[in-house]
Amino acid sequence: MRVLEVFTVFLRLGLSSFGGPVAHLGFFRAEFVGRRAWLSDAEYAELVAVANFLPGPSSSQVGLAVGLHRAGWVGAGAAWLGFTLPSALLMALLGGTLAGGAADGAGWVQGVKLAAVAVVAQAVAGMWGALVTDRVRAGLALGAAAALLVLPAWWPGAGGWGTLGVLGVCALIGWRVLSGAASGAGALRVPVSRRAGGALLALAAVLAATFAALSALGGGLELLWATFRAGALVFGGGHVVLPLLEPAFVPGLLPHGVFVAGYGAANAMPGPLFTFASYLGAAAAPALGLGAAVGALLGTLGIFLPGALLMLGTLPFWSALSGRAGARAALAGVNAGVVGLLLAALYTPVFTGAVRGPADLAGALLAYAALTAGRVPAWVVVPVCAALGALLA
């Protein structure tokens, strides 16, 4: 049964995918493009491109779309549940006891960071070979990577808007230059009609207005609006959620120390960083007159719902648009830009956040060798690196 297969695969990824959204995308590509062939590289790049154009948790949005592609609407829900459940439960337990703590210095965490370097490097290499097929695309990929690396120094507040702008430039150049060589793009098809997509986008707007209007009533509605608003505004990765959530919870609902401790714990968990909201919902539940389980559930649904509605609502329009020659050319440019995006992220934050010296670099290289030359799957490499990191710490 495809739905059960989707849930099982994503549950395993939810238990083993450390390293943040960029690493998750690497794990997803290794699993769904390389190992299982559910998607082609071009289809996968389209999903990554859509997710990067939208606010929300990009890896979770891509996971939803993969589940939808494989097993329909129920498959989308199974993918989200499997990938989210492990870290959401752990974070909710931490929040319920107010016992979350930062674990960045732990040896096993360092081990999985080095594994993430190898996984992302493998994804970059594979997508480069499939999508960067000429000098124009190579120029777009390298130019996008260079721009994304230096943009924070030029425009410190750019956040995800900088990524959006760079991919937009790649789309424009692709539209003008790649018209005769873009036939490989636009292959993605999803079982969602444009009417259904429009309804999902309208539902996102209605829920935002409803939660905003009723949030003054407090309790669960206040929690839903705080997390829904953050989930709808996050561009540029899960870490951006921190400054968006803090004003809603500190100091009114949580002490600053409890808030920061939970964020540290979220960074040591597998799966999506957005499950930080599961912790916040459970920890803030007493102040809101809720049980910890209810608070965790509302926080989790609130933070993920807008990104899910936007992703699933946008896909049918994206697919229709990508069927046109000009749109396919623009998408070819975006695909090259996505490779540049992953290349830039491979350096920072993945490489710079993990490799502290020659020994760490050696560990990352050995993990990369295991993935590529040894053909060891990522879900085996990651726990082995974690165990070695704990032993050698």
Coordinates of C-alpha atoms in Angstrom, one line a residue:
M1 CA 0.0 0.0 0.0
R2 CA 1.5 3.3 -1.1
V3 CA 0.3 5.4 1.8
L4 CA 1.9 3.0 4.3
E5 CA 5.1 3.0 2.3
V6 CA 5.2 6.8 2.3
F7 CA 4.6 7.0 6.0
T8 CA 7.2 4.4 6.8
V9 CA 9.9 6.0 4.6
F10 CA 9.2 9.5 6.0
L11 CA 9.1 8.2 9.6
R12 CA 12.6 6.8 9.1
L13 CA 13.7 10.1 7.7
G14 CA 12.0 11.9 10.6
L15 CA 14.1 9.8 13.0
S16 CA 17.4 10.2 11.1
S17 CA 17.4 13.5 9.2
F18 CA 19.6 15.9 11.2
G19 CA 21.2 19.1 10.0
G20 CA 18.3 21.5 9.2
P21 CA 16.3 22.0 6.0
V22 CA 19.2 22.1 3.6
A23 CA 20.5 18.7 4.8
H24 CA 16.9 17.4 4.7
L25 CA 16.7 18.2 1.0
G26 CA 19.9 16.3 0.5
F27 CA 18.4 13.3 2.4
F28 CA 15.2 13.5 0.4
R29 CA 17.1 13.6 -2.9
A30 CA 19.2 10.6 -1.9
E31 CA 16.0 8.6 -0.9
F32 CA 13.4 9.7 -3.5
V33 CA 15.5 10.4 -6.6
G34 CA 18.6 8.2 -6.0
R35 CA 17.3 5.2 -4.1
R36 CA 13.6 4.8 -4.9
A37 CA 13.3 6.8 -8.2
W38 CA 10.0 8.2 -7.2
L39 CA 11.0 11.5 -8.9
S40 CA 13.5 12.6 -11.5
D41 CA 16.1 15.2 -10.7
A42 CA 14.2 17.7 -12.8
E43 CA 10.9 17.0 -10.9
Y44 CA 12.7 17.2 -7.5
A45 CA 14.3 20.5 -8.4
E46 CA 10.9 21.9 -9.3
L47 CA 9.6 21.0 -5.9
V48 CA 12.6 22.6 -4.2
A49 CA 12.1 25.7 -6.4
V50 CA 8.4 26.0 -5.5
A51 CA 9.2 25.6 -1.8
N52 CA 12.0 28.2 -2.0
F53 CA 9.5 30.7 -3.6
L54 CA 7.0 30.3 -0.7
P55 CA 7.2 31.0 3.0
G56 CA 7.2 28.1 5.4
P57 CA 9.4 25.1 6.2
S58 CA 10.9 24.2 2.8
S59 CA 11.9 20.6 3.6
S60 CA 8.4 19.8 5.1
Q61 CA 6.8 21.4 2.0
V62 CA 8.9 19.3 -0.3
G63 CA 8.0 16.3 1.7
L64 CA 4.3 17.0 1.4
A65 CA 4.6 17.3 -2.3
V66 CA 6.6 14.1 -2.6
G67 CA 3.8 12.3 -0.6
L68 CA 1.2 13.8 -2.8
H69 CA 3.0 12.8 -5.9
R70 CA 3.4 9.2 -4.7
A71 CA 0.1 8.5 -3.0
G72 CA -2.3 11.4 -3.4
W73 CA -3.8 13.6 -0.6
V74 CA -3.6 10.9 2.0
G75 CA 0.0 10.3 1.0
A76 CA 0.7 14.0 1.6
G77 CA -0.6 13.8 5.1
A78 CA 1.3 10.5 5.7
A79 CA 4.5 12.2 4.6
W80 CA 4.0 15.2 6.9
L81 CA 3.0 13.0 9.9
G82 CA 5.9 10.6 9.5
F83 CA 8.6 13.3 9.1
T84 CA 7.2 15.5 11.8
L85 CA 6.0 13.1 14.5
P86 CA 9.4 12.0 16.0
S87 CA 10.8 15.5 16.7
A88 CA 7.3 16.9 17.6
L89 CA 6.8 14.3 20.3
L90 CA 10.3 14.8 21.7
M91 CA 9.9 18.6 21.7
A92 CA 6.5 18.4 23.3
L93 CA 7.8 16.2 26.1
L94 CA 10.6 18.7 26.7
G95 CA 8.2 21.6 26.7
G96 CA 5.8 19.8 29.0
T97 CA 8.5 19.4 31.7
L98 CA 10.3 22.7 30.9
A99 CA 13.4 20.7 30.7
G100 CA 14.7 21.5 27.2
G101 CA 18.4 22.2 27.0
A102 CA 21.0 23.1 24.3
A103 CA 23.1 20.2 23.1
D104 CA 25.2 21.9 20.5
G105 CA 28.5 20.8 22.2
A106 CA 27.6 17.1 22.4
G107 CA 29.8 14.7 20.4
W108 CA 27.0 13.0 18.7
V109 CA 25.6 16.3 17.4
Q110 CA 29.0 17.1 15.9
G111 CA 29.0 13.7 14.2
V112 CA 25.6 14.3 12.5
K113 CA 26.7 17.8 11.4
L114 CA 29.7 16.2 9.6
A115 CA 27.3 13.6 8.1
A116 CA 25.2 16.5 6.9
V117 CA 28.2 18.0 5.1
A118 CA 28.6 14.8 3.2
V119 CA 24.9 14.4 2.4
V120 CA 24.5 18.0 1.0
A121 CA 27.7 17.6 -1.0
Q122 CA 26.3 14.5 -2.6
A123 CA 23.1 16.3 -3.4
V124 CA 24.9 19.2 -5.0
A125 CA 27.1 16.9 -7.1
G126 CA 24.1 14.8 -8.2
M127 CA 21.9 17.8 -9.1
W128 CA 24.8 19.6 -10.8
G129 CA 25.3 16.6 -13.2
A130 CA 21.5 16.4 -13.9
L131 CA 20.6 20.1 -14.2
V132 CA 23.7 22.1 -15.0
T133 CA 24.2 20.9 -18.5
D134 CA 25.8 23.8 -20.3
R135 CA 27.8 27.0 -19.7
V136 CA 24.8 29.2 -19.2
R137 CA 23.4 27.0 -16.5
A138 CA 26.8 26.7 -14.9
G139 CA 27.1 30.4 -14.9
L140 CA 23.7 30.7 -13.3
A141 CA 24.5 28.2 -10.6
L142 CA 27.8 29.7 -9.7
G143 CA 26.5 33.2 -9.9
A144 CA 23.6 32.3 -7.7
A145 CA 25.9 30.7 -5.2
A146 CA 28.3 33.7 -5.2
A147 CA 25.4 36.2 -4.8
L148 CA 23.8 34.2 -1.9
L149 CA 27.2 34.0 -0.1
V150 CA 27.9 37.8 -0.2
L151 CA 24.4 39.1 0.0
P152 CA 24.1 39.1 3.8
A153 CA 27.1 41.5 3.9
W154 CA 25.4 43.8 1.5
W155 CA 21.9 43.5 2.8
P156 CA 21.9 42.1 6.4
G157 CA 18.1 42.1 6.7
A158 CA 17.5 40.4 3.4
G159 CA 16.8 37.0 4.8
G160 CA 14.7 34.8 2.5
W161 CA 13.9 37.8 0.3
G162 CA 17.5 37.7 -1.0
T163 CA 17.1 34.1 -2.0
L164 CA 13.8 34.9 -3.7
G165 CA 15.5 37.7 -5.6
V166 CA 18.4 35.6 -6.8
L167 CA 16.1 32.9 -8.0
G168 CA 14.0 35.5 -9.7
V169 CA 17.0 36.8 -11.6
C170 CA 17.9 33.2 -12.6
A171 CA 14.3 32.8 -13.9
L172 CA 14.6 36.0 -15.9
I173 CA 17.9 35.0 -17.5
G174 CA 16.7 31.5 -18.2
W175 CA 13.6 32.9 -19.9
R176 CA 15.7 35.1 -22.2
V177 CA 18.6 32.7 -22.9
L178 CA 17.5 29.1 -22.5
S179 CA 14.3 28.9 -24.6
G180 CA 15.8 26.4 -27.0
A181 CA 17.3 24.2 -24.4
A182 CA 14.6 23.9 -21.7
S183 CA 12.7 20.8 -22.8
G184 CA 13.7 18.8 -19.7
A185 CA 11.9 21.2 -17.4
G186 CA 8.2 21.3 -16.5
A187 CA 7.9 17.5 -16.0
L188 CA 6.2 17.6 -12.6
R189 CA 2.5 16.6 -12.5
V190 CA 0.4 16.6 -9.3
P191 CA -3.1 15.3 -8.6
V192 CA -4.5 18.7 -7.7
S193 CA -6.8 20.8 -9.8
R194 CA -6.5 24.5 -10.2
R195 CA -9.9 24.9 -8.5
A196 CA -8.7 22.9 -5.5
G197 CA -5.5 24.8 -5.5
G198 CA -7.3 28.1 -5.5
A199 CA -9.6 26.9 -2.6
L200 CA -6.5 26.0 -0.5
L201 CA -5.0 29.4 -1.1
A202 CA -8.3 31.1 -0.2
L203 CA -8.5 28.9 2.9
A204 CA -5.0 30.1 4.0
A205 CA -6.2 33.7 3.8
V206 CA -9.5 33.0 5.6
L207 CA -7.7 31.2 8.5
A208 CA -5.2 34.0 8.8
A209 CA -7.9 36.6 9.1
T210 CA -9.9 34.4 11.5
F211 CA -7.1 33.6 13.8
A212 CA -5.9 37.3 13.8
A213 CA -9.4 38.5 14.6
L214 CA -10.0 36.0 17.4
S215 CA -6.6 35.9 19.0
A216 CA -7.5 38.5 21.5
L217 CA -9.8 35.9 23.2
G218 CA -6.6 34.2 24.4
G219 CA -6.1 30.5 25.0
G220 CA -5.7 28.2 22.1
L221 CA -6.7 31.0 19.6
E222 CA -3.8 33.2 20.8
L223 CA -1.4 30.2 20.4
L224 CA -2.8 29.4 16.9
W225 CA -2.4 32.9 15.7
A226 CA 1.2 33.3 17.1
T227 CA 2.4 30.2 15.4
F228 CA 0.3 30.5 12.2
R229 CA 1.6 34.1 11.7
A230 CA 5.2 32.9 12.1
G231 CA 4.8 30.0 9.8
A232 CA 3.3 32.3 7.1
L233 CA 6.1 34.8 7.2
V234 CA 9.3 32.6 7.4
F235 CA 11.4 32.9 4.3
G236 CA 15.0 31.6 4.3
G237 CA 14.8 28.5 6.5
G238 CA 13.6 27.4 9.9
H239 CA 16.1 29.5 11.9
V240 CA 14.2 32.7 10.9
V241 CA 11.3 31.5 13.0
L242 CA 13.2 32.4 16.2
P243 CA 12.8 36.2 16.0
L244 CA 9.2 35.8 14.7
L245 CA 8.1 33.7 17.7
E246 CA 10.0 35.3 20.5
P247 CA 7.8 38.5 20.8
A248 CA 4.7 36.4 21.0
F249 CA 6.0 34.2 23.9
V250 CA 8.5 36.2 25.8
P251 CA 8.0 37.4 28.5
G252 CA 4.3 37.1 28.6
L253 CA 4.0 33.4 28.3
L254 CA 7.5 32.1 28.9
P255 CA 10.7 33.2 30.6
H256 CA 13.5 34.0 28.1
G257 CA 15.7 31.2 29.4
V258 CA 13.0 28.6 28.8
F259 CA 12.4 29.9 25.3
V260 CA 16.1 29.8 24.4
A261 CA 16.6 26.4 25.9
G262 CA 13.9 25.0 23.7
Y263 CA 15.4 26.5 20.6
G264 CA 18.8 24.9 21.5
A265 CA 17.1 21.5 21.9
A266 CA 15.3 21.9 18.6
N267 CA 18.6 22.3 16.8
A268 CA 19.7 18.9 18.2
M269 CA 16.6 17.1 17.0
P270 CA 16.1 15.2 13.7
G271 CA 13.3 16.4 11.4
P272 CA 12.0 19.9 10.9
L273 CA 13.1 22.8 13.1
F274 CA 9.6 24.1 13.1
T275 CA 8.7 21.6 15.9
F276 CA 10.2 24.2 18.1
A277 CA 6.5 25.3 18.1
S278 CA 5.5 22.0 19.7
Y279 CA 7.8 22.8 22.6
L280 CA 6.5 26.3 22.9
G281 CA 2.9 25.1 22.8
A282 CA 3.5 22.6 25.6
A283 CA 5.6 25.0 27.7
A284 CA 3.2 27.9 27.4
A285 CA 0.1 25.8 27.9
P286 CA -0.3 26.6 31.7
A287 CA -0.2 30.3 31.0
L288 CA -2.9 29.9 28.3
G289 CA -5.1 27.6 30.4
L290 CA -4.4 24.6 28.3
G291 CA -3.1 21.1 28.8
A292 CA 0.5 20.5 27.6
A293 CA -0.7 18.0 25.0
V294 CA -3.3 20.4 23.6
G295 CA -0.8 23.2 23.6
A296 CA 1.8 21.1 21.7
L297 CA -0.8 20.0 19.2
L298 CA -2.1 23.5 18.5
G299 CA 1.5 24.9 18.3
T300 CA 2.4 22.2 15.8
L301 CA -0.6 22.6 13.6
G302 CA -0.4 26.4 13.7
I303 CA 3.2 26.6 12.5
F304 CA 3.0 24.0 9.7
L305 CA -0.5 24.8 8.4
P306 CA 0.2 28.0 6.3
G307 CA 3.2 26.5 4.6
A308 CA 1.3 23.3 3.7
L309 CA -1.7 25.2 2.3
L310 CA 0.5 27.5 0.3
M311 CA 2.6 24.7 -1.1
L312 CA -0.4 22.4 -2.1
G313 CA -2.4 25.3 -3.4
T314 CA 0.4 26.6 -5.5
L315 CA 1.5 23.3 -7.1
P316 CA -1.3 23.0 -9.7
F317 CA -0.7 26.6 -11.0
W318 CA 3.0 25.9 -11.1
S319 CA 2.5 22.8 -13.1
A320 CA 0.2 24.5 -15.6
L321 CA 2.6 27.4 -16.0
S322 CA 5.6 25.2 -16.5
G323 CA 4.0 23.6 -19.5
R324 CA 4.6 26.7 -21.6
A325 CA 7.9 27.1 -23.5
G326 CA 8.8 30.4 -21.9
A327 CA 7.9 29.2 -18.4
R328 CA 10.0 26.0 -19.0
A329 CA 13.0 28.2 -19.9
A330 CA 12.5 30.3 -16.8
L331 CA 12.2 27.2 -14.7
A332 CA 15.4 25.8 -16.2
G333 CA 17.1 29.0 -15.0
V334 CA 15.5 28.5 -11.5
N335 CA 16.7 24.9 -11.4
A336 CA 20.2 26.0 -12.0
G337 CA 19.8 28.6 -9.3
V338 CA 18.5 26.0 -6.9
V339 CA 21.8 24.1 -7.4
G340 CA 23.6 27.3 -6.6
L341 CA 21.4 27.8 -3.6
L342 CA 22.5 24.3 -2.3
L343 CA 26.1 25.0 -3.2
A344 CA 26.1 28.2 -1.1
A345 CA 24.4 26.5 1.7
L346 CA 26.9 23.7 1.6
Y347 CA 29.5 26.2 2.6
T348 CA 27.4 28.2 5.0
P349 CA 25.8 27.1 7.3
V350 CA 26.5 23.4 6.7
F351 CA 30.3 23.4 6.2
T352 CA 31.2 26.4 8.4
G353 CA 28.9 25.1 11.2
A354 CA 30.4 21.6 11.3
V355 CA 34.1 21.6 10.2
R356 CA 36.3 23.1 12.9
G357 CA 39.6 21.7 11.8
P358 CA 41.5 18.9 9.8
A359 CA 40.0 16.1 11.9
D360 CA 36.4 17.3 11.2
L361 CA 37.2 17.7 7.5
A362 CA 38.6 14.1 7.4
G363 CA 35.4 12.8 9.0
A364 CA 33.2 14.6 6.5
L365 CA 35.3 13.3 3.6
L366 CA 35.0 9.7 4.9
A367 CA 31.2 10.1 5.2
Y368 CA 31.1 11.4 1.6
A369 CA 33.2 8.5 0.5
A370 CA 30.8 6.1 2.2
L371 CA 27.8 7.7 0.5
T372 CA 29.3 7.8 -3.0
A373 CA 32.0 5.2 -3.5
G374 CA 30.6 2.9 -0.8
R375 CA 26.9 3.4 -1.8
V376 CA 26.0 3.4 1.9
P377 CA 22.5 5.0 2.4
A378 CA 22.3 8.2 4.3
W379 CA 20.1 6.8 7.0
V380 CA 23.0 4.4 7.9
V381 CA 25.8 7.0 7.6
V382 CA 24.1 9.5 9.9
P383 CA 23.7 7.3 13.0
V384 CA 27.2 5.8 12.4
C385 CA 28.6 9.3 12.4
A386 CA 26.6 10.2 15.5
A387 CA 27.9 7.1 17.4
L388 CA 31.5 7.9 16.3
G389 CA 31.1 11.5 17.4
A390 CA 29.9 10.4 20.8
L391 CA 32.8 7.9 21.2
L392 CA 35.5 10.3 20.1
A393 CA 34.2 13.4 22.0

